[in-house]
Short mmCIF file of C-alpha atoms and ligand atoms in Angstrom, two decimals:
data_model
loop_
_atom_site.label_atom_id
_atom_site.label_comp_id
_atom_site.label_asym_id
_atom_site.label_seq_id
_atom_site.Cartn_x
_atom_site.Cartn_y
_atom_site.Cartn_z
CA MET A 1 121.81 30.73 96.06
CA GLY A 2 119.71 30.47 92.90
CA PHE A 3 117.19 33.12 91.98
CA ASP A 4 113.49 32.71 92.66
CA ARG A 5 110.52 34.86 93.53
CA ASN A 6 109.27 32.63 96.35
CA LEU A 7 108.50 34.46 99.57
CA LYS A 8 111.52 34.86 101.81
CA ILE A 9 111.37 36.18 105.38
CA ALA A 10 114.54 37.96 106.48
CA PRO A 11 114.57 38.66 110.23
CA SER A 12 116.52 41.81 111.12
CA ILE A 13 118.93 41.22 113.99
CA LEU A 14 118.37 44.84 114.97
CA ALA A 15 115.51 43.42 117.06
CA ALA A 16 117.60 40.58 118.53
CA ASP A 17 119.62 40.49 121.77
CA PHE A 18 122.79 42.42 120.88
CA ALA A 19 124.76 40.48 123.50
CA ASN A 20 123.86 37.19 121.89
CA PHE A 21 123.81 37.56 118.10
CA GLY A 22 125.28 34.15 117.28
CA ALA A 23 122.68 32.22 119.25
CA GLU A 24 119.88 34.52 118.08
CA ILE A 25 120.76 33.91 114.43
CA GLU A 26 120.92 30.15 114.93
CA ALA A 27 117.61 30.19 116.80
CA VAL A 28 115.74 32.23 114.21
CA GLU A 29 117.12 30.12 111.35
CA ALA A 30 116.04 26.95 113.16
CA GLN A 31 112.60 28.55 113.39
CA GLY A 32 112.31 29.08 109.63
CA ALA A 33 114.11 32.30 108.67
CA ASP A 34 115.11 32.29 105.00
CA TRP A 35 117.76 35.02 105.15
CA ILE A 36 119.40 37.01 107.96
CA HIS A 37 119.17 40.80 107.58
CA VAL A 38 122.00 42.80 109.14
CA ASP A 39 121.53 46.56 109.61
CA VAL A 40 124.71 48.65 109.60
CA MET A 41 124.22 52.28 110.70
CA ASP A 42 126.79 55.05 110.96
CA GLY A 43 125.16 57.87 112.97
CA HIS A 44 125.60 60.11 109.91
CA PHE A 45 123.52 58.76 107.02
CA VAL A 46 120.95 57.75 109.65
CA PRO A 47 120.57 59.07 113.20
CA ASN A 48 121.62 55.83 114.89
CA LEU A 49 124.71 53.65 115.28
CA THR A 50 124.87 49.88 115.26
CA PHE A 51 128.06 48.01 114.31
CA GLY A 52 130.62 47.57 111.56
CA PRO A 53 132.59 44.94 109.63
CA PRO A 54 134.26 43.20 112.63
CA LEU A 55 130.89 42.36 114.14
CA VAL A 56 129.54 41.21 110.77
CA LYS A 57 132.60 38.99 110.37
CA ALA A 58 132.16 37.56 113.87
CA ILE A 59 128.55 36.54 113.27
CA ARG A 60 129.13 35.18 109.77
CA LYS A 61 129.90 31.66 111.01
CA HIS A 62 126.49 31.52 112.71
CA VAL A 63 124.61 32.25 109.47
CA GLY A 64 123.66 29.12 107.55
CA THR A 65 121.35 30.85 105.07
CA VAL A 66 122.06 34.14 103.33
CA MET A 67 123.72 37.09 105.05
CA ASP A 68 121.91 40.16 103.73
CA VAL A 69 123.80 43.27 104.82
CA HIS A 70 121.98 46.61 104.62
CA LEU A 71 124.35 49.57 104.75
CA MET A 72 122.86 52.78 106.12
CA ILE A 73 126.20 54.55 105.86
CA ALA A 74 127.79 57.29 103.76
CA PRO A 75 130.23 57.05 102.16
CA VAL A 76 130.03 53.35 101.19
CA ASP A 77 133.02 52.77 98.92
CA PRO A 78 135.80 52.84 101.56
CA TYR A 79 134.13 49.93 103.40
CA ILE A 80 133.24 47.57 100.55
CA GLU A 81 136.35 45.40 100.86
CA ALA A 82 135.87 45.11 104.62
CA PHE A 83 132.32 43.81 104.18
CA ALA A 84 133.49 41.37 101.50
CA ASP A 85 136.12 40.13 103.94
CA ALA A 86 133.43 39.89 106.63
CA GLY A 87 131.53 37.45 104.42
CA ALA A 88 128.45 39.41 103.32
CA ASP A 89 126.51 37.58 100.60
CA ILE A 90 124.40 40.58 99.62
CA LEU A 91 125.62 44.14 100.22
CA THR A 92 123.00 46.85 99.83
CA ALA A 93 123.83 50.54 99.53
CA HIS A 94 121.37 53.42 99.55
CA VAL A 95 120.88 55.33 96.30
CA GLU A 96 120.84 58.49 98.47
CA ALA A 97 124.23 57.72 100.07
CA GLY A 98 126.32 59.48 97.44
CA PRO A 99 126.54 60.77 93.87
CA HIS A 100 128.10 57.61 92.40
CA ILE A 101 125.79 54.71 93.13
CA HIS A 102 126.69 53.15 89.75
CA ARG A 103 130.36 52.96 90.71
CA THR A 104 129.49 51.67 94.17
CA LEU A 105 127.36 48.82 92.79
CA GLN A 106 130.10 47.85 90.34
CA ALA A 107 132.61 47.82 93.18
CA ILE A 108 130.38 45.59 95.31
CA ARG A 109 130.07 43.10 92.42
CA GLY A 110 133.81 43.38 91.81
CA ALA A 111 134.45 42.45 95.44
CA GLY A 112 132.50 39.21 94.94
CA MET A 113 129.19 40.11 96.60
CA LYS A 114 125.68 40.52 95.23
CA PRO A 115 124.85 44.24 95.04
CA GLY A 116 121.59 45.67 96.33
CA VAL A 117 120.27 49.21 96.10
CA ALA A 118 117.91 50.70 98.70
CA LEU A 119 115.46 53.60 98.39
CA ASN A 120 114.23 55.79 101.23
CA PRO A 121 110.49 56.48 101.39
CA GLY A 122 111.00 59.94 99.84
CA THR A 123 112.92 58.59 96.83
CA PRO A 124 111.03 57.67 93.65
CA ALA A 125 111.39 54.34 91.81
CA ALA A 126 112.93 56.20 88.86
CA ALA A 127 116.06 56.87 90.96
CA VAL A 128 117.20 53.28 90.32
CA SER A 129 116.07 52.88 86.69
CA GLU A 130 119.63 53.11 85.32
CA VAL A 131 121.16 50.57 87.70
CA LEU A 132 118.70 47.67 87.46
CA ASP A 133 121.14 45.66 85.33
CA LEU A 134 123.81 46.03 88.02
CA VAL A 135 121.89 44.73 91.03
CA ASP A 136 120.54 41.50 92.51
CA LEU A 137 118.14 43.28 94.84
CA VAL A 138 116.15 46.49 95.22
CA CYS A 139 115.23 47.32 98.82
CA VAL A 140 112.19 49.54 99.31
CA MET A 141 112.20 51.20 102.71
CA THR A 142 108.75 51.38 104.25
CA VAL A 143 110.04 53.41 107.21
CA ASN A 144 112.64 56.16 107.34
CA PRO A 145 115.76 54.13 108.11
CA GLY A 146 117.50 54.30 111.46
CA PHE A 147 115.32 52.43 113.94
CA GLY A 148 113.33 49.24 114.31
CA GLY A 149 109.74 49.19 115.45
CA GLN A 150 108.52 52.16 113.43
CA LYS A 151 105.14 52.52 111.77
CA TYR A 152 104.87 51.20 108.21
CA ILE A 153 104.61 53.80 105.44
CA ASP A 154 102.60 52.54 102.46
CA MET A 155 104.81 52.17 99.39
CA THR A 156 102.53 49.89 97.35
CA ALA A 157 102.54 52.08 94.24
CA LYS A 158 106.35 52.29 94.25
CA VAL A 159 106.69 48.52 94.61
CA ARG A 160 104.33 47.91 91.69
CA GLU A 161 106.25 50.38 89.58
CA LEU A 162 109.57 48.71 90.43
CA ARG A 163 108.17 45.28 89.72
CA ALA A 164 107.17 46.45 86.22
CA MET A 165 110.55 48.16 85.68
CA ILE A 166 112.44 45.01 86.72
CA GLY A 167 110.50 42.80 84.29
CA ASP A 168 112.36 39.52 83.66
CA ARG A 169 115.59 40.56 85.34
CA PRO A 170 116.64 38.26 88.22
CA VAL A 171 116.31 41.06 90.77
CA HIS A 172 114.71 40.60 94.18
CA ILE A 173 112.35 43.20 95.60
CA GLU A 174 112.86 43.48 99.35
CA ILE A 175 110.66 45.46 101.73
CA ASP A 176 112.19 46.83 104.91
CA GLY A 177 110.31 48.44 107.79
CA GLY A 178 107.15 47.75 109.73
CA MET A 179 106.46 44.36 108.12
CA ASP A 180 103.97 42.24 110.07
CA PRO A 181 101.06 39.94 109.19
CA LYS A 182 98.86 42.99 108.49
CA THR A 183 101.24 45.02 106.32
CA ALA A 184 103.15 42.25 104.52
CA PRO A 185 100.42 40.82 102.24
CA GLU A 186 99.93 43.97 100.18
CA MET A 187 103.68 44.22 99.61
CA ARG A 188 103.82 40.58 98.53
CA ALA A 189 100.87 41.13 96.19
CA ALA A 190 102.58 44.21 94.73
CA GLY A 191 105.61 42.10 93.73
CA ALA A 192 107.95 41.83 96.70
CA ASP A 193 109.68 38.51 97.39
CA VAL A 194 111.87 39.34 100.41
CA LEU A 195 110.27 40.74 103.56
CA VAL A 196 112.54 42.06 106.30
CA ALA A 197 110.98 41.91 109.74
CA GLY A 198 112.59 42.83 113.03
CA SER A 199 110.13 43.47 115.83
CA ALA A 200 107.41 41.28 114.30
CA VAL A 201 109.72 38.22 114.30
CA PHE A 202 111.62 38.61 117.59
CA LYS A 203 108.72 39.77 119.76
CA GLY A 204 107.69 37.42 122.54
CA GLY A 205 110.69 35.11 122.13
CA SER A 206 114.28 34.67 123.24
CA VAL A 207 117.17 32.29 122.66
CA SER A 208 115.91 30.06 125.46
CA ASN A 209 112.32 30.29 124.23
CA SER A 210 112.55 30.53 120.45
CA ALA A 211 109.22 28.95 119.47
CA PRO A 212 107.60 32.43 119.22
CA TYR A 213 110.13 33.28 116.48
CA GLY A 214 108.73 30.43 114.41
CA GLU A 215 105.13 31.35 115.17
CA ASN A 216 105.82 34.95 114.18
CA ILE A 217 107.52 33.94 110.92
CA ARG A 218 104.68 31.56 110.05
CA ALA A 219 102.11 34.25 110.82
CA ILE A 220 103.67 36.54 108.19
CA ARG A 221 103.96 33.70 105.66
CA THR A 222 100.39 32.54 106.21
CA ALA A 223 99.02 36.08 105.90
CA CYS A 224 100.82 36.47 102.56
CA ASP A 225 99.75 33.05 101.25
CA THR A 226 96.14 33.71 102.18
CA LEU A 227 95.83 37.12 100.61
CA VAL A 228 97.97 36.85 97.47
C1 DX5 B 1 115.41 50.17 109.71
C2 DX5 B 1 116.10 48.87 109.37
C3 DX5 B 1 115.18 47.71 109.39
C4 DX5 B 1 114.58 47.45 110.73
C5 DX5 B 1 113.24 46.83 110.54
O1 DX5 B 1 116.27 51.23 109.54
O2 DX5 B 1 116.69 48.93 108.10
O3 DX5 B 1 115.79 46.55 108.86
O4 DX5 B 1 115.36 46.64 111.55
O5 DX5 B 1 112.67 46.71 111.80
P1 DX5 B 1 111.11 46.54 111.99
O6 DX5 B 1 110.70 45.27 111.31
O7 DX5 B 1 110.97 46.48 113.47
O8 DX5 B 1 110.45 47.75 111.36
ZN1 ZN B 2 117.36 47.03 107.07
#
């Protein structure tokens, strides 16, 4: 996976059928998904629970693109090896998840994955200024993490600031939360290249009727191409 700043849509399987992840992933990739975004929640760092490394490992063989794993857990370090073993390509930890994000990001790289760092809406861009040389991705949350389908919180100024801070570094800017054809273009224009979308991609479709997934993905892409 070479680095580029082309627009990438990363459907979040949080909005997929939990009883059918393998088929959902294959369907959404066939419909044009660039990456697959996997939300891991622990009921402690965020007020919701999803799944852990065994599930991630089980779905790995259904992912033909990039498996982008977003950890909403604290602590992170005890689970890094398990997510490496599960086959995560990118492993993103929250800067708020503990006092030693620098060590965590080094450990993720050391385990053979690409490290990402995520920021909650209440966290300033400056919180990641000292780790930009350690990461492949900065994830800007545009909702308070924990649930899909929430209302987008405008983080345009933070994204612009991060884009300037990142400069020429090969670091993706990912936006997570409330992305749809209305909210995505301003994030793209501000410098984001990866847009996570759960509800906006999976709505109206299913494994047996996956054409809406493609229409939904294209609607986000077209909105960004038109307005940027
Ligand atoms: C929120 C998750 C998101 C979520 C996005 O805590 O990190 O990835 O699934 O869902 P939508 O696109 O529905 O806001
Ligand atoms: Zn996420």
